Amino acid sequence: MAEALRCGAQVTDLFVTVPARDRHADLVTAAERAGVPVHVVSGEVMGDLAQTVTPQGLLAVCGFVDVPLGAVTQPAPLLVALLANVRDPGNAGTVLRTADAAGTQAVVFADASVDPYNGKCVRASAGMGIAARSGRLGR
């Protein structure tokens, strides 16, 4: 959530459980200040929304951030990661985090690769700021 707000992603809603709201009061306050509607939900509802067994209690709904390939290549980037035929969303998320740590300017997902917006891929890449710089080739 903090990364999404920091990078200027379009956050449309924040869902939060009561315990998470108390633990992350600063994030909830930042979301409210940014005009993001905050919805308090039960742990059961959060589990359904997050599609995971042990959700963290915070779930932000953000708009897609797709960057046209031409925007990624002009001016010529110093380092780009290309995912070709990467079908496991956990592996793709790990590549995103690693590429961010290595300082890549972009990560390009070829058509045969997993959708970068797959829930498991998003969770595996959580905590890194490259989302605003990733794109999908051929879509």
PDB file of N, CA, C and O in Angstrom, residues 65-69 72 80-97 99 104 106-118 120-122 124-125 128 130-139:
ATOM      1  N   VAL A  65      -0.937  -0.675 -14.348  1.00  0.00           N
ATOM      2  CA  VAL A  65       0.096   0.238 -14.819  1.00  0.00           C
ATOM      3  C   VAL A  65       0.819  -0.460 -15.963  1.00  0.00           C
ATOM      4  O   VAL A  65       1.732  -1.244 -15.747  1.00  0.00           O
ATOM      5  N   ASP A  66       0.339  -0.249 -17.176  1.00  0.00           N
ATOM      6  CA  ASP A  66       0.996  -0.810 -18.359  1.00  0.00           C
ATOM      7  C   ASP A  66       1.700   0.320 -19.087  1.00  0.00           C
ATOM      8  O   ASP A  66       1.109   1.383 -19.313  1.00  0.00           O
ATOM      9  N   VAL A  67       2.934   0.075 -19.438  1.00  0.00           N
ATOM     10  CA  VAL A  67       3.736   1.071 -20.130  1.00  0.00           C
ATOM     11  C   VAL A  67       3.992   0.548 -21.547  1.00  0.00           C
ATOM     12  O   VAL A  67       4.466  -0.579 -21.711  1.00  0.00           O
ATOM     13  N   PRO A  68       3.680   1.332 -22.572  1.00  0.00           N
ATOM     14  CA  PRO A  68       3.960   0.881 -23.937  1.00  0.00           C
ATOM     15  C   PRO A  68       5.448   0.574 -24.122  1.00  0.00           C
ATOM     16  O   PRO A  68       6.303   1.258 -23.554  1.00  0.00           O
ATOM     17  N   LEU A  69       5.747  -0.449 -24.908  1.00  0.00           N
ATOM     18  CA  LEU A  69       7.138  -0.855 -25.118  1.00  0.00           C
ATOM     19  C   LEU A  69       7.977   0.316 -25.626  1.00  0.00           C
ATOM     20  O   LEU A  69       9.121   0.493 -25.213  1.00  0.00           O
ATOM     21  N   VAL A  72       9.345   2.369 -22.898  1.00  0.00           N
ATOM     22  CA  VAL A  72      10.391   1.696 -22.127  1.00  0.00           C
ATOM     23  C   VAL A  72      11.737   1.789 -22.837  1.00  0.00           C
ATOM     24  O   VAL A  72      12.782   1.847 -22.200  1.00  0.00           O
ATOM     25  N   VAL A  80      17.307  -3.998 -18.821  1.00  0.00           N
ATOM     26  CA  VAL A  80      15.916  -4.439 -18.938  1.00  0.00           C
ATOM     27  C   VAL A  80      15.885  -5.940 -18.693  1.00  0.00           C
ATOM     28  O   VAL A  80      16.760  -6.666 -19.148  1.00  0.00           O
ATOM     29  N   ALA A  81      14.888  -6.403 -17.969  1.00  0.00           N
ATOM     30  CA  ALA A  81      14.668  -7.840 -17.803  1.00  0.00           C
ATOM     31  C   ALA A  81      13.511  -8.240 -18.712  1.00  0.00           C
ATOM     32  O   ALA A  81      12.493  -7.555 -18.755  1.00  0.00           O
ATOM     33  N   LEU A  82      13.673  -9.330 -19.442  1.00  0.00           N
ATOM     34  CA  LEU A  82      12.637  -9.837 -20.337  1.00  0.00           C
ATOM     35  C   LEU A  82      12.213 -11.209 -19.844  1.00  0.00           C
ATOM     36  O   LEU A  82      13.039 -12.115 -19.734  1.00  0.00           O
ATOM     37  N   LEU A  83      10.940 -11.341 -19.520  1.00  0.00           N
ATOM     38  CA  LEU A  83      10.414 -12.628 -19.094  1.00  0.00           C
ATOM     39  C   LEU A  83       9.755 -13.301 -20.293  1.00  0.00           C
ATOM     40  O   LEU A  83       8.756 -12.816 -20.810  1.00  0.00           O
ATOM     41  N   ALA A  84      10.355 -14.389 -20.750  1.00  0.00           N
ATOM     42  CA  ALA A  84       9.828 -15.144 -21.882  1.00  0.00           C
ATOM     43  C   ALA A  84       9.441 -16.528 -21.391  1.00  0.00           C
ATOM     44  O   ALA A  84      10.276 -17.254 -20.848  1.00  0.00           O
ATOM     45  N   ASN A  85       8.168 -16.881 -21.531  1.00  0.00           N
ATOM     46  CA  ASN A  85       7.648 -18.180 -21.131  1.00  0.00           C
ATOM     47  C   ASN A  85       7.774 -18.458 -19.632  1.00  0.00           C
ATOM     48  O   ASN A  85       7.924 -19.600 -19.237  1.00  0.00           O
ATOM     49  N   VAL A  86       7.746 -17.417 -18.824  1.00  0.00           N
ATOM     50  CA  VAL A  86       7.746 -17.596 -17.372  1.00  0.00           C
ATOM     51  C   VAL A  86       6.290 -17.751 -16.962  1.00  0.00           C
ATOM     52  O   VAL A  86       5.524 -16.788 -17.015  1.00  0.00           O
ATOM     53  N   ARG A  87       5.921 -18.957 -16.580  1.00  0.00           N
ATOM     54  CA  ARG A  87       4.505 -19.238 -16.328  1.00  0.00           C
ATOM     55  C   ARG A  87       4.148 -19.308 -14.846  1.00  0.00           C
ATOM     56  O   ARG A  87       2.990 -19.246 -14.500  1.00  0.00           O
ATOM     57  N   ASP A  88       5.138 -19.455 -13.984  1.00  0.00           N
ATOM     58  CA  ASP A  88       4.852 -19.536 -12.558  1.00  0.00           C
ATOM     59  C   ASP A  88       4.793 -18.127 -11.973  1.00  0.00           C
ATOM     60  O   ASP A  88       5.773 -17.385 -12.041  1.00  0.00           O
ATOM     61  N   PRO A  89       3.648 -17.732 -11.416  1.00  0.00           N
ATOM     62  CA  PRO A  89       3.517 -16.362 -10.917  1.00  0.00           C
ATOM     63  C   PRO A  89       4.465 -16.037  -9.771  1.00  0.00           C
ATOM     64  O   PRO A  89       4.943 -14.913  -9.662  1.00  0.00           O
ATOM     65  N   GLY A  90       4.767 -17.020  -8.919  1.00  0.00           N
ATOM     66  CA  GLY A  90       5.725 -16.780  -7.835  1.00  0.00           C
ATOM     67  C   GLY A  90       7.109 -16.483  -8.375  1.00  0.00           C
ATOM     68  O   GLY A  90       7.812 -15.594  -7.880  1.00  0.00           O
ATOM     69  N   ASN A  91       7.511 -17.227  -9.416  1.00  0.00           N
ATOM     70  CA  ASN A  91       8.820 -16.979 -10.030  1.00  0.00           C
ATOM     71  C   ASN A  91       8.863 -15.605 -10.691  1.00  0.00           C
ATOM     72  O   ASN A  91       9.856 -14.886 -10.588  1.00  0.00           O
ATOM     73  N   ALA A  92       7.778 -15.228 -11.358  1.00  0.00           N
ATOM     74  CA  ALA A  92       7.734 -13.912 -12.006  1.00  0.00           C
ATOM     75  C   ALA A  92       7.835 -12.801 -10.967  1.00  0.00           C
ATOM     76  O   ALA A  92       8.553 -11.816 -11.163  1.00  0.00           O
ATOM     77  N   GLY A  93       7.135 -12.952  -9.859  1.00  0.00           N
ATOM     78  CA  GLY A  93       7.218 -11.952  -8.797  1.00  0.00           C
ATOM     79  C   GLY A  93       8.623 -11.844  -8.228  1.00  0.00           C
ATOM     80  O   GLY A  93       9.112 -10.750  -7.939  1.00  0.00           O
ATOM     81  N   THR A  94       9.292 -12.987  -8.089  1.00  0.00           N
ATOM     82  CA  THR A  94      10.675 -12.991  -7.603  1.00  0.00           C
ATOM     83  C   THR A  94      11.590 -12.288  -8.596  1.00  0.00           C
ATOM     84  O   THR A  94      12.473 -11.516  -8.200  1.00  0.00           O
ATOM     85  N   VAL A  95      11.373 -12.505  -9.890  1.00  0.00           N
ATOM     86  CA  VAL A  95      12.169 -11.804 -10.908  1.00  0.00           C
ATOM     87  C   VAL A  95      11.931 -10.299 -10.813  1.00  0.00           C
ATOM     88  O   VAL A  95      12.873  -9.496 -10.905  1.00  0.00           O
ATOM     89  N   LEU A  96      10.685  -9.888 -10.608  1.00  0.00           N
ATOM     90  CA  LEU A  96      10.388  -8.458 -10.460  1.00  0.00           C
ATOM     91  C   LEU A  96      11.152  -7.850  -9.284  1.00  0.00           C
ATOM     92  O   LEU A  96      11.762  -6.785  -9.413  1.00  0.00           O
ATOM     93  N   ARG A  97      11.124  -8.534  -8.132  1.00  0.00           N
ATOM     94  CA  ARG A  97      11.840  -8.015  -6.960  1.00  0.00           C
ATOM     95  C   ARG A  97      13.342  -7.968  -7.210  1.00  0.00           C
ATOM     96  O   ARG A  97      14.016  -7.006  -6.848  1.00  0.00           O
ATOM     97  N   ALA A  99      14.890  -7.818 -10.156  1.00  0.00           N
ATOM     98  CA  ALA A  99      15.174  -6.787 -11.164  1.00  0.00           C
ATOM     99  C   ALA A  99      15.170  -5.402 -10.529  1.00  0.00           C
ATOM    100  O   ALA A  99      16.017  -4.551 -10.846  1.00  0.00           O
ATOM    101  N   THR A 104      17.070  -2.313 -12.617  1.00  0.00           N
ATOM    102  CA  THR A 104      16.581  -2.305 -13.996  1.00  0.00           C
ATOM    103  C   THR A 104      15.638  -1.130 -14.228  1.00  0.00           C
ATOM    104  O   THR A 104      14.988  -0.647 -13.308  1.00  0.00           O
ATOM    105  N   ALA A 106      13.246  -1.431 -16.579  1.00  0.00           N
ATOM    106  CA  ALA A 106      11.970  -2.010 -17.008  1.00  0.00           C
ATOM    107  C   ALA A 106      12.019  -3.520 -16.914  1.00  0.00           C
ATOM    108  O   ALA A 106      13.089  -4.126 -16.969  1.00  0.00           O
ATOM    109  N   VAL A 107      10.842  -4.109 -16.786  1.00  0.00           N
ATOM    110  CA  VAL A 107      10.662  -5.552 -16.892  1.00  0.00           C
ATOM    111  C   VAL A 107       9.571  -5.754 -17.930  1.00  0.00           C
ATOM    112  O   VAL A 107       8.486  -5.181 -17.812  1.00  0.00           O
ATOM    113  N   VAL A 108       9.869  -6.538 -18.947  1.00  0.00           N
ATOM    114  CA  VAL A 108       8.924  -6.780 -20.034  1.00  0.00           C
ATOM    115  C   VAL A 108       8.455  -8.228 -19.943  1.00  0.00           C
ATOM    116  O   VAL A 108       9.274  -9.141 -19.879  1.00  0.00           O
ATOM    117  N   PHE A 109       7.138  -8.422 -19.941  1.00  0.00           N
ATOM    118  CA  PHE A 109       6.544  -9.750 -19.931  1.00  0.00           C
ATOM    119  C   PHE A 109       6.129 -10.088 -21.354  1.00  0.00           C
ATOM    120  O   PHE A 109       5.251  -9.437 -21.909  1.00  0.00           O
ATOM    121  N   ALA A 110       6.754 -11.102 -21.973  1.00  0.00           N
ATOM    122  CA  ALA A 110       6.346 -11.568 -23.299  1.00  0.00           C
ATOM    123  C   ALA A 110       4.995 -12.263 -23.172  1.00  0.00           C
ATOM    124  O   ALA A 110       4.598 -12.702 -22.086  1.00  0.00           O
ATOM    125  N   ASP A 111       4.278 -12.353 -24.284  1.00  0.00           N
ATOM    126  CA  ASP A 111       2.921 -12.894 -24.280  1.00  0.00           C
ATOM    127  C   ASP A 111       2.778 -14.267 -23.633  1.00  0.00           C
ATOM    128  O   ASP A 111       1.775 -14.551 -23.009  1.00  0.00           O
ATOM    129  N   ALA A 112       3.762 -15.140 -23.776  1.00  0.00           N
ATOM    130  CA  ALA A 112       3.644 -16.493 -23.239  1.00  0.00           C
ATOM    131  C   ALA A 112       3.903 -16.539 -21.733  1.00  0.00           C
ATOM    132  O   ALA A 112       3.797 -17.599 -21.126  1.00  0.00           O
ATOM    133  N   SER A 113       4.222 -15.424 -21.126  1.00  0.00           N
ATOM    134  CA  SER A 113       4.488 -15.386 -19.688  1.00  0.00           C
ATOM    135  C   SER A 113       3.213 -15.129 -18.899  1.00  0.00           C
ATOM    136  O   SER A 113       2.207 -14.676 -19.424  1.00  0.00           O
ATOM    137  N   VAL A 114       3.297 -15.383 -17.616  1.00  0.00           N
ATOM    138  CA  VAL A 114       2.184 -15.171 -16.700  1.00  0.00           C
ATOM    139  C   VAL A 114       1.774 -13.696 -16.711  1.00  0.00           C
ATOM    140  O   VAL A 114       2.583 -12.817 -17.008  1.00  0.00           O
ATOM    141  N   ASP A 115       0.537 -13.455 -16.390  1.00  0.00           N
ATOM    142  CA  ASP A 115       0.038 -12.092 -16.271  1.00  0.00           C
ATOM    143  C   ASP A 115       0.677 -11.437 -15.047  1.00  0.00           C
ATOM    144  O   ASP A 115       0.578 -11.976 -13.942  1.00  0.00           O
ATOM    145  N   PRO A 116       1.336 -10.294 -15.203  1.00  0.00           N
ATOM    146  CA  PRO A 116       1.974  -9.656 -14.038  1.00  0.00           C
ATOM    147  C   PRO A 116       0.960  -9.207 -12.989  1.00  0.00           C
ATOM    148  O   PRO A 116       1.326  -8.921 -11.860  1.00  0.00           O
ATOM    149  N   TYR A 117      -0.322  -9.175 -13.334  1.00  0.00           N
ATOM    150  CA  TYR A 117      -1.359  -8.794 -12.376  1.00  0.00           C
ATOM    151  C   TYR A 117      -2.007 -10.008 -11.715  1.00  0.00           C
ATOM    152  O   TYR A 117      -2.960  -9.858 -10.964  1.00  0.00           O
ATOM    153  N   ASN A 118      -1.484 -11.195 -11.964  1.00  0.00           N
ATOM    154  CA  ASN A 118      -1.921 -12.395 -11.274  1.00  0.00           C
ATOM    155  C   ASN A 118      -1.697 -12.169  -9.777  1.00  0.00           C
ATOM    156  O   ASN A 118      -0.658 -11.650  -9.367  1.00  0.00           O
ATOM    157  N   LYS A 120      -0.898 -14.021  -7.227  1.00  0.00           N
ATOM    158  CA  LYS A 120       0.315 -14.593  -6.632  1.00  0.00           C
ATOM    159  C   LYS A 120       1.553 -13.830  -7.084  1.00  0.00           C
ATOM    160  O   LYS A 120       2.478 -13.605  -6.306  1.00  0.00           O
ATOM    161  N   CYS A 121       1.566 -13.383  -8.335  1.00  0.00           N
ATOM    162  CA  CYS A 121       2.695 -12.600  -8.845  1.00  0.00           C
ATOM    163  C   CYS A 121       2.777 -11.266  -8.105  1.00  0.00           C
ATOM    164  O   CYS A 121       3.860 -10.823  -7.701  1.00  0.00           O
ATOM    165  N   VAL A 122       1.647 -10.633  -7.918  1.00  0.00           N
ATOM    166  CA  VAL A 122       1.615  -9.351  -7.206  1.00  0.00           C
ATOM    167  C   VAL A 122       2.108  -9.536  -5.780  1.00  0.00           C
ATOM    168  O   VAL A 122       2.941  -8.758  -5.289  1.00  0.00           O
ATOM    169  N   ALA A 124       4.079 -11.893  -4.633  1.00  0.00           N
ATOM    170  CA  ALA A 124       5.493 -12.251  -4.644  1.00  0.00           C
ATOM    171  C   ALA A 124       6.380 -11.047  -4.927  1.00  0.00           C
ATOM    172  O   ALA A 124       7.552 -11.038  -4.564  1.00  0.00           O
ATOM    173  N   SER A 125       5.835 -10.038  -5.573  1.00  0.00           N
ATOM    174  CA  SER A 125       6.640  -8.851  -5.888  1.00  0.00           C
ATOM    175  C   SER A 125       6.413  -7.717  -4.895  1.00  0.00           C
ATOM    176  O   SER A 125       6.979  -6.643  -5.035  1.00  0.00           O
ATOM    177  N   MET A 128       8.359  -3.803  -3.634  1.00  0.00           N
ATOM    178  CA  MET A 128       9.304  -3.189  -4.555  1.00  0.00           C
ATOM    179  C   MET A 128       8.606  -2.145  -5.400  1.00  0.00           C
ATOM    180  O   MET A 128       7.397  -2.140  -5.495  1.00  0.00           O
ATOM    181  N   ILE A 130       9.049  -1.298  -8.743  1.00  0.00           N
ATOM    182  CA  ILE A 130       9.156  -1.386 -10.201  1.00  0.00           C
ATOM    183  C   ILE A 130       7.795  -1.463 -10.890  1.00  0.00           C
ATOM    184  O   ILE A 130       7.715  -1.325 -12.101  1.00  0.00           O
ATOM    185  N   ALA A 131       6.731  -1.648 -10.139  1.00  0.00           N
ATOM    186  CA  ALA A 131       5.407  -1.813 -10.756  1.00  0.00           C
ATOM    187  C   ALA A 131       5.083  -0.684 -11.716  1.00  0.00           C
ATOM    188  O   ALA A 131       4.479  -0.899 -12.758  1.00  0.00           O
ATOM    189  N   ALA A 132       5.509   0.514 -11.418  1.00  0.00           N
ATOM    190  CA  ALA A 132       5.218   1.646 -12.282  1.00  0.00           C
ATOM    191  C   ALA A 132       6.060   1.611 -13.546  1.00  0.00           C
ATOM    192  O   ALA A 132       5.816   2.367 -14.471  1.00  0.00           O
ATOM    193  N   ARG A 133       7.053   0.720 -13.615  1.00  0.00           N
ATOM    194  CA  ARG A 133       7.932   0.682 -14.775  1.00  0.00           C
ATOM    195  C   ARG A 133       7.815  -0.627 -15.549  1.00  0.00           C
ATOM    196  O   ARG A 133       8.563  -0.850 -16.475  1.00  0.00           O
ATOM    197  N   SER A 134       6.924  -1.519 -15.152  1.00  0.00           N
ATOM    198  CA  SER A 134       6.819  -2.794 -15.860  1.00  0.00           C
ATOM    199  C   SER A 134       5.763  -2.688 -16.945  1.00  0.00           C
ATOM    200  O   SER A 134       4.875  -1.871 -16.891  1.00  0.00           O
ATOM    201  N   GLY A 135       5.914  -3.529 -17.928  1.00  0.00           N
ATOM    202  CA  GLY A 135       4.948  -3.517 -19.025  1.00  0.00           C
ATOM    203  C   GLY A 135       4.734  -4.901 -19.565  1.00  0.00           C
ATOM    204  O   GLY A 135       5.385  -5.836 -19.166  1.00  0.00           O
ATOM    205  N   ARG A 136       3.826  -5.025 -20.503  1.00  0.00           N
ATOM    206  CA  ARG A 136       3.518  -6.319 -21.101  1.00  0.00           C
ATOM    207  C   ARG A 136       3.670  -6.177 -22.608  1.00  0.00           C
ATOM    208  O   ARG A 136       2.967  -5.394 -23.231  1.00  0.00           O
ATOM    209  N   LEU A 137       4.569  -6.938 -23.172  1.00  0.00           N
ATOM    210  CA  LEU A 137       4.861  -6.908 -24.602  1.00  0.00           C
ATOM    211  C   LEU A 137       3.748  -7.619 -25.364  1.00  0.00           C
ATOM    212  O   LEU A 137       3.329  -8.707 -24.996  1.00  0.00           O
ATOM    213  N   GLY A 138       3.238  -6.970 -26.384  1.00  0.00           N
ATOM    214  CA  GLY A 138       2.286  -7.609 -27.266  1.00  0.00           C
ATOM    215  C   GLY A 138       0.836  -7.514 -26.833  1.00  0.00           C
ATOM    216  O   GLY A 138      -0.014  -8.147 -27.408  1.00  0.00           O
ATOM    217  N   ARG A 139       0.536  -6.749 -25.824  1.00  0.00           N
ATOM    218  CA  ARG A 139      -0.854  -6.612 -25.386  1.00  0.00           C
ATOM    219  C   ARG A 139      -1.291  -5.184 -25.522  1.00  0.00           C
ATOM    220  O   ARG A 139      -0.614  -4.265 -25.421  1.00  0.00           O
TER     221      ARG A 139
END
